Coordinates of C-alpha atoms in Angstrom, one line a residue:
M17 CA -8.1 11.0 -20.5
T18 CA -4.8 9.3 -21.4
A19 CA -3.0 6.8 -19.1
A20 CA -0.1 9.3 -18.9
T21 CA -2.4 12.1 -17.7
D22 CA -4.1 9.8 -15.2
G23 CA -0.7 8.8 -13.8
L24 CA 0.4 12.4 -13.6
L25 CA -2.7 13.4 -11.7
R26 CA -2.4 10.5 -9.3
D27 CA 1.2 11.4 -8.6
L28 CA 0.4 15.1 -8.1
A29 CA -2.8 14.7 -6.0
P30 CA -1.2 14.2 -2.6
Q31 CA 1.4 16.9 -3.3
V32 CA -1.3 19.4 -4.2
L33 CA -3.4 18.5 -1.2
G34 CA -0.4 19.0 1.1
A35 CA 0.4 22.4 -0.5
V36 CA -3.2 23.6 -0.1
V37 CA -3.6 22.4 3.5
R38 CA -0.2 24.0 4.3
R39 CA -1.3 27.4 3.0
Y40 CA -5.0 27.5 3.9
G41 CA -5.7 24.8 6.5
H42 CA -9.3 23.3 6.4
F43 CA -8.2 19.8 5.7
D44 CA -11.7 18.4 4.9
A45 CA -12.7 21.3 2.6
A46 CA -9.3 21.3 1.0
E47 CA -9.6 17.7 0.0
D48 CA -12.9 18.4 -1.7
A49 CA -11.4 21.4 -3.5
V50 CA -8.4 19.3 -4.7
Q51 CA -10.7 16.6 -6.0
E52 CA -12.6 19.2 -8.0
A53 CA -9.3 20.6 -9.4
L54 CA -8.4 17.0 -10.5
I55 CA -11.7 16.6 -12.2
A56 CA -11.2 20.0 -14.0
A57 CA -7.7 18.8 -15.1
A58 CA -9.0 15.5 -16.3
T59 CA -11.7 17.3 -18.3
T60 CA -9.6 20.1 -19.9
W61 CA -6.1 18.8 -20.3
P62 CA -6.9 16.2 -22.9
D63 CA -8.0 19.0 -25.3
S64 CA -5.8 21.9 -24.1
G65 CA -2.7 19.9 -23.2
V66 CA -1.0 19.6 -19.9
P67 CA 0.0 23.2 -18.8
D68 CA 3.5 24.2 -17.9
G69 CA 3.8 23.6 -14.2
P70 CA 0.8 21.3 -13.8
K71 CA 1.2 21.2 -10.0
A72 CA 0.9 25.0 -9.8
W73 CA -2.1 24.9 -12.0
L74 CA -3.8 22.4 -9.8
I75 CA -2.9 24.3 -6.6
T76 CA -4.3 27.5 -8.1
V77 CA -7.6 25.9 -9.2
A78 CA -8.0 24.1 -5.8
A79 CA -7.3 27.3 -3.9
R80 CA -10.0 29.1 -5.8
R81 CA -12.5 26.4 -5.2
L82 CA -11.6 26.3 -1.5
T83 CA -12.2 30.0 -1.4
D84 CA -15.6 29.5 -2.9
L85 CA -16.4 26.6 -0.5
L86 CA -15.4 28.7 2.6
R87 CA -17.3 31.8 1.3
N88 CA -20.5 29.7 1.1
E89 CA -20.0 28.3 4.6
Q90 CA -18.7 31.2 6.6
A91 CA -19.7 34.8 7.4
R92 CA -17.5 37.6 5.9
Q93 CA -15.6 38.4 9.0
R94 CA -14.8 34.8 9.8
R95 CA -13.8 34.2 6.2
E96 CA -11.4 37.1 6.3
D97 CA -9.8 35.7 9.5
T98 CA -9.4 32.2 8.1
W99 CA -9.2 31.6 4.4
K100 CA -7.7 35.0 3.4
L101 CA -5.0 35.1 6.0
P102 CA -1.6 36.0 4.5
A103 CA 0.8 33.0 4.3
A104 CA 3.1 32.8 7.3
A105 CA 6.8 32.4 6.7
P106 CA 7.7 28.8 7.2
A107 CA 10.2 27.7 9.7
A108 CA 13.6 26.7 8.3
D109 CA 13.0 23.0 8.8
E110 CA 9.6 23.3 7.1
E111 CA 11.1 24.8 4.0
D112 CA 12.9 21.5 3.3
A113 CA 10.0 19.3 4.4
D114 CA 8.0 17.3 1.9
D115 CA 4.4 18.4 1.9
T116 CA 3.2 14.9 1.2
L117 CA 5.2 13.5 4.2
I118 CA 3.8 16.2 6.5
L119 CA 0.3 15.4 5.3
L120 CA 1.0 11.8 6.1
F121 CA 2.1 12.5 9.6
M122 CA -0.8 14.9 10.1
C123 CA -3.3 12.2 9.1
C124 CA -1.7 9.9 11.7
H125 CA -2.8 12.1 14.6
P126 CA -2.7 10.1 17.9
A127 CA -6.2 11.3 18.7
L128 CA -7.5 9.2 15.9
P129 CA -7.9 5.4 16.3
R130 CA -5.2 3.5 14.5
A131 CA -7.5 2.1 11.8
H132 CA -8.8 5.6 11.1
Q133 CA -5.3 7.1 10.8
I134 CA -4.4 4.5 8.2
A135 CA -7.6 4.7 6.3
L136 CA -7.5 8.5 6.1
T137 CA -3.9 8.6 5.0
L138 CA -4.5 6.0 2.3
R139 CA -7.3 8.1 1.0
A140 CA -5.6 11.5 1.2
V141 CA -2.0 10.6 0.5
A142 CA -2.1 7.6 -1.7
G143 CA -5.4 8.4 -3.4
L144 CA -6.7 4.9 -3.0
T145 CA -10.5 4.3 -3.4
T146 CA -12.6 3.3 -0.5
V147 CA -13.1 -0.1 -2.0
E148 CA -9.3 -0.6 -2.3
I149 CA -8.8 0.5 1.3
A150 CA -11.6 -1.7 2.6
R151 CA -10.0 -4.7 0.9
S152 CA -6.6 -4.0 2.5
F153 CA -8.3 -4.0 5.9
L154 CA -10.5 -7.0 5.2
V155 CA -13.6 -5.0 6.0
S156 CA -16.7 -4.0 4.1
E157 CA -16.8 -0.8 1.9
P158 CA -19.5 0.9 4.1
T159 CA -17.5 0.2 7.2
M160 CA -14.4 1.8 5.7
A161 CA -16.4 4.8 4.3
Q162 CA -17.6 5.5 7.9
R163 CA -14.0 5.3 9.2
I164 CA -12.7 7.8 6.6
T165 CA -15.6 10.2 7.2
R166 CA -15.1 10.2 11.0
A167 CA -11.4 10.6 10.6
K168 CA -11.9 13.7 8.4
Q169 CA -14.2 15.2 11.0
R170 CA -11.7 14.6 13.8
V171 CA -8.8 16.2 11.9
K172 CA -11.0 19.2 11.0
A173 CA -12.1 19.6 14.6
S174 CA -8.5 19.3 16.0
G175 CA -7.3 22.4 14.2
V176 CA -3.8 20.9 13.9
P177 CA -1.2 23.2 12.2
F178 CA 0.3 21.9 8.9
R179 CA 3.9 21.2 10.0
M180 CA 5.9 18.1 11.0
P181 CA 4.6 17.2 14.4
A182 CA 6.9 17.2 17.5
D183 CA 5.4 13.9 18.5
R184 CA 6.3 12.1 15.3
D185 CA 7.6 9.1 17.3
E186 CA 4.1 8.4 18.6
R187 CA 2.7 8.5 15.1
L188 CA 5.5 6.4 13.5
A189 CA 3.8 3.0 13.7
A190 CA 0.7 4.2 11.9
V191 CA 2.9 6.0 9.3
L192 CA 4.9 2.9 8.6
R193 CA 1.7 0.8 8.3
V194 CA 0.3 3.3 5.8
L195 CA 3.4 3.3 3.7
Y196 CA 3.4 -0.5 3.8
L197 CA -0.2 -0.7 2.5
I198 CA 0.5 1.9 -0.2
F199 CA 3.4 -0.1 -1.4
T200 CA 1.5 -3.4 -1.3
E201 CA -1.4 -2.0 -3.3
G202 CA 1.1 -0.8 -5.9
Y203 CA 3.2 -3.9 -6.1
A204 CA 0.3 -6.4 -6.0
S205 CA -2.8 -4.5 -6.9
T206 CA -5.9 -5.9 -5.4
A207 CA -8.2 -4.8 -8.1
G208 CA -8.2 -3.7 -11.7
P209 CA -6.5 -4.8 -14.9
S210 CA -2.9 -4.1 -13.8
A211 CA -0.9 -6.3 -11.5
Y212 CA 1.6 -3.5 -10.8
R213 CA 0.8 0.2 -10.1
A214 CA 4.2 1.7 -10.4
E215 CA 3.1 5.2 -9.2
L216 CA 2.0 3.8 -5.8
S217 CA 5.2 1.7 -5.3
R218 CA 7.5 4.6 -6.3
E219 CA 5.7 7.0 -4.0
A220 CA 5.8 4.6 -1.0
I221 CA 9.5 4.0 -1.5
R222 CA 10.1 7.8 -1.9
L223 CA 8.3 8.6 1.3
T224 CA 9.9 5.8 3.2
R225 CA 13.3 7.1 2.2
I226 CA 12.4 10.5 3.6
V227 CA 11.3 8.9 6.9
H228 CA 14.5 6.9 7.0
R229 CA 16.5 10.1 6.6
L230 CA 14.5 11.7 9.4
M231 CA 15.0 8.6 11.7
P232 CA 18.1 6.8 10.5
L233 CA 18.5 4.8 13.7
D234 CA 15.0 3.3 13.8
G235 CA 15.3 -0.3 12.9
E236 CA 11.7 -0.7 11.7
V237 CA 12.0 2.2 9.3
A238 CA 15.1 0.7 7.8
G239 CA 13.4 -2.7 7.8
L240 CA 10.4 -1.4 5.9
L241 CA 12.5 0.4 3.3
A242 CA 14.6 -2.8 2.9
L243 CA 11.4 -4.8 2.5
M244 CA 10.1 -2.5 -0.2
L245 CA 13.4 -2.5 -2.1
L246 CA 13.8 -6.3 -1.9
T247 CA 10.3 -6.9 -3.1
D248 CA 10.2 -4.2 -5.8
A249 CA 13.5 -5.6 -7.2
R250 CA 11.4 -8.4 -8.7
R251 CA 8.9 -6.2 -10.5
D252 CA 10.0 -6.8 -14.0
A253 CA 9.9 -10.5 -13.7
R254 CA 6.5 -10.8 -12.2
V255 CA 4.5 -10.7 -15.4
G256 CA 5.2 -12.5 -18.7
P257 CA 5.0 -11.1 -22.2
D258 CA 1.4 -12.4 -22.4
G259 CA 0.5 -10.5 -19.2
V260 CA 0.2 -13.6 -17.1
L261 CA 1.5 -13.5 -13.5
I262 CA 4.7 -15.6 -13.0
P263 CA 5.1 -17.2 -9.5
L264 CA 8.3 -16.4 -7.6
A265 CA 9.8 -19.8 -8.1
E266 CA 9.5 -19.5 -11.9
Q267 CA 10.7 -15.9 -12.4
A268 CA 13.8 -15.1 -14.4
R269 CA 16.1 -13.9 -11.7
A270 CA 18.4 -12.2 -14.1
R271 CA 15.6 -9.7 -14.5
W272 CA 15.7 -8.8 -10.8
H273 CA 17.2 -5.4 -10.0
K274 CA 20.5 -6.1 -8.3
D275 CA 20.9 -2.5 -7.0
F276 CA 17.7 -2.7 -5.1
I277 CA 18.7 -6.1 -3.7
D278 CA 22.1 -5.0 -2.6
E279 CA 20.7 -1.9 -0.9
G280 CA 17.9 -3.8 0.8
V281 CA 20.2 -6.5 2.1
E282 CA 22.6 -3.9 3.5
L283 CA 19.7 -2.1 5.2
V284 CA 18.2 -5.1 6.9
T285 CA 21.5 -6.6 7.9
A286 CA 22.5 -3.4 9.7
A287 CA 19.0 -3.0 11.3
M288 CA 18.8 -6.6 12.6
S289 CA 22.3 -6.5 14.0
A290 CA 21.6 -3.2 15.9
G291 CA 18.9 -4.5 18.2
P292 CA 15.6 -6.5 18.6
S293 CA 13.8 -7.1 15.3
G294 CA 10.3 -6.0 14.5
P295 CA 7.8 -7.3 11.9
Y296 CA 9.2 -5.2 9.0
Q297 CA 12.7 -6.4 9.6
L298 CA 11.5 -10.0 9.8
Q299 CA 9.7 -9.6 6.5
A300 CA 12.7 -8.0 4.9
A301 CA 14.9 -10.8 6.1
I302 CA 12.6 -13.3 4.4
A303 CA 12.6 -11.3 1.2
A304 CA 16.4 -11.2 1.3
L305 CA 16.6 -15.0 1.6
H306 CA 14.5 -15.3 -1.5
D307 CA 16.4 -12.6 -3.4
E308 CA 19.9 -13.9 -2.5
A309 CA 19.1 -17.5 -3.6
R310 CA 20.6 -18.1 -7.0
S311 CA 17.7 -20.4 -8.0
A312 CA 14.4 -21.4 -6.5
G313 CA 15.9 -24.7 -5.5
E314 CA 18.6 -23.1 -3.5
T315 CA 16.1 -21.1 -1.3
D316 CA 16.8 -21.5 2.4
W317 CA 13.3 -22.6 3.3
P318 CA 14.1 -23.8 6.8
Q319 CA 15.2 -20.3 7.7
I320 CA 12.2 -18.8 6.0
E321 CA 9.9 -21.2 7.9
A322 CA 11.5 -20.2 11.2
L323 CA 11.2 -16.5 10.4
Y324 CA 7.5 -16.8 9.4
G325 CA 6.9 -18.7 12.7
V326 CA 8.3 -15.8 14.7
L327 CA 6.5 -13.2 12.5
T328 CA 3.1 -15.0 13.0
E329 CA 3.6 -15.2 16.7
M330 CA 4.6 -11.6 16.9
T331 CA 1.8 -10.1 14.8
G332 CA -1.1 -12.5 14.9
S333 CA -1.5 -11.7 11.2
P334 CA -3.6 -14.3 9.2
M335 CA -1.6 -13.5 6.1
A336 CA 1.7 -14.2 7.9
A337 CA 0.1 -17.5 9.0
L338 CA -0.8 -18.4 5.5
N339 CA 2.7 -17.7 4.3
H340 CA 4.0 -19.7 7.2
A341 CA 1.9 -22.7 6.1
V342 CA 3.5 -22.5 2.6
A343 CA 6.9 -22.4 4.1
V344 CA 6.1 -25.4 6.4
A345 CA 5.0 -27.3 3.2
M346 CA 8.3 -26.5 1.5
V347 CA 10.2 -27.9 4.5
H348 CA 8.0 -30.7 5.9
G349 CA 5.5 -31.4 3.2
P350 CA 1.9 -30.4 2.5
T351 CA 0.1 -32.5 5.0
S352 CA 0.9 -30.5 8.2
A353 CA 0.5 -27.3 6.2
L354 CA -3.0 -28.2 5.1
R355 CA -4.0 -28.7 8.7
M356 CA -2.7 -25.2 9.4
V357 CA -4.8 -23.8 6.6
E358 CA -7.9 -25.6 7.8
D359 CA -7.5 -24.0 11.2
L360 CA -7.0 -20.6 9.5
A361 CA -10.3 -21.1 7.6
R362 CA -12.1 -20.4 10.9
D363 CA -10.5 -16.9 11.1
K364 CA -13.3 -14.5 10.1
R365 CA -10.7 -12.1 8.7
L366 CA -10.0 -14.6 6.0
T367 CA -13.5 -16.0 5.3
D368 CA -14.0 -14.0 2.1
H369 CA -10.3 -13.6 1.1
H370 CA -9.2 -15.3 -2.1
R371 CA -5.7 -16.0 -0.8
L372 CA -7.0 -18.6 1.7
H373 CA -8.4 -20.6 -1.2
A374 CA -5.4 -20.0 -3.4
V375 CA -3.0 -21.3 -0.7
R376 CA -5.2 -24.3 0.0
A377 CA -5.4 -25.1 -3.8
Y378 CA -1.6 -24.9 -4.0
L379 CA -1.1 -27.2 -1.1
L380 CA -3.7 -29.7 -2.4
E381 CA -2.0 -29.7 -5.8
M382 CA 1.3 -30.2 -4.1
S383 CA -0.1 -33.2 -2.2
G384 CA -1.4 -34.8 -5.4
D385 CA -5.1 -34.1 -4.7
V386 CA -6.0 -32.7 -8.0
D387 CA -9.7 -33.3 -7.4
G388 CA -9.6 -31.0 -4.4
A389 CA -7.2 -28.5 -5.8
L390 CA -9.3 -27.7 -8.9
P391 CA -12.4 -26.3 -7.1
A392 CA -10.2 -24.5 -4.7
Y393 CA -8.4 -22.7 -7.6
Q394 CA -11.8 -21.9 -9.1
E395 CA -13.1 -20.5 -5.8
A396 CA -10.0 -18.4 -5.4
A397 CA -10.5 -17.0 -8.9
R398 CA -14.1 -16.1 -8.1
R399 CA -13.1 -14.2 -5.0
T400 CA -10.2 -12.1 -6.2
Q401 CA -10.8 -8.6 -7.6
S402 CA -7.6 -8.5 -9.5
S403 CA -8.0 -9.5 -13.1
Q404 CA -4.4 -10.6 -13.4
E405 CA -4.7 -12.9 -10.4
Q406 CA -8.0 -14.1 -11.6
R407 CA -6.5 -15.0 -15.0
Y408 CA -3.6 -16.9 -13.4
L409 CA -5.9 -18.8 -11.0
R410 CA -8.2 -19.7 -13.9
M411 CA -5.3 -20.9 -15.9
K412 CA -4.2 -23.1 -13.0
A413 CA -7.7 -24.5 -12.7
A414 CA -7.9 -25.2 -16.5
E415 CA -4.5 -26.9 -16.4
L416 CA -5.7 -29.2 -13.6
A417 CA -9.0 -29.9 -15.5
R418 CA -7.0 -31.0 -18.5
N419 CA -4.9 -33.3 -16.4
L420 CA -8.1 -34.9 -14.9
R421 CA -9.5 -35.5 -18.4
G422 CA -6.3 -37.1 -19.5
P423 CA -4.9 -37.4 -23.0

């Protein structure tokens, strides 16, 4: 299967699942049917070519497979009452709704625990693997697999209709968290050969734009959209011609996308001036400070340090705390920042995460402790699943090793 076909199937998967669930219900069985349709496409399209209307092709194949699954599981009369019901005419507002967005809100049913909502949506809407989702949550793969299975069972048992829910405000926090994780996995892939998965980032931005149109006065929706745009603006400058990651401070800012920056700054400025700021607005404000600086040396680190302090206190996030430590180092020097990192090392959520060791390595290098930084970079490289990050961290370690050996 070609990379183009793989990308097309990934883009179409949530749309096809949404369409099948809308027409026939049976979320759990529908997901299995869609997966089989995707496998059929991956098997046949390389030889026969992508058909005209590939989405319709996938929906047709998935619907047939769903019919087979239900026929095997249900008696004839029950089958006729469920899987062979004529399609009901959609309401006027549903005709304009995006099936993928409806699927997203449906997965974020308030009867599900928050972690289960997010995990299920990442699996069904974004098409992430269980391993990728587990890594985003800092939990083991078996634990995440159990969460996804239980969530599917709860959605199946609930019998919720496939339409935009009336209680969408109650589901919004989970929806935004899902969109954030989808974007993050796209922009900074946690595994695999590519540092950037454009299809995930694009889909997250597209869906967040739709949510923003639905809820234009919600500051956190605007903040999340701004954060995505301000971050994705740097995508072309993140990787060099040789495929090596380029740190933010060393990126060619002329390659940043000014239209995304301008839109993101406008969004976050309006949102933060309209009322109390939430976590996504704070992160967007930090991203805006980076993007608006004409050079790395002109970055307003004191303001960034203050914002990370507020964000860490508000969320209790260990990743926010790590970023706060870096900002503290840029303002006050690495000594106090290293003490912060040593305290964070006792947080079980970070025990096996490569970023803890990468930040520690950076701060040790910044302090002049090359002997300490070298093994920290090596440990970070061993722990990351991203080949791009692994390559960068190993290059940093090799560079320090050469410095230790001397000329």
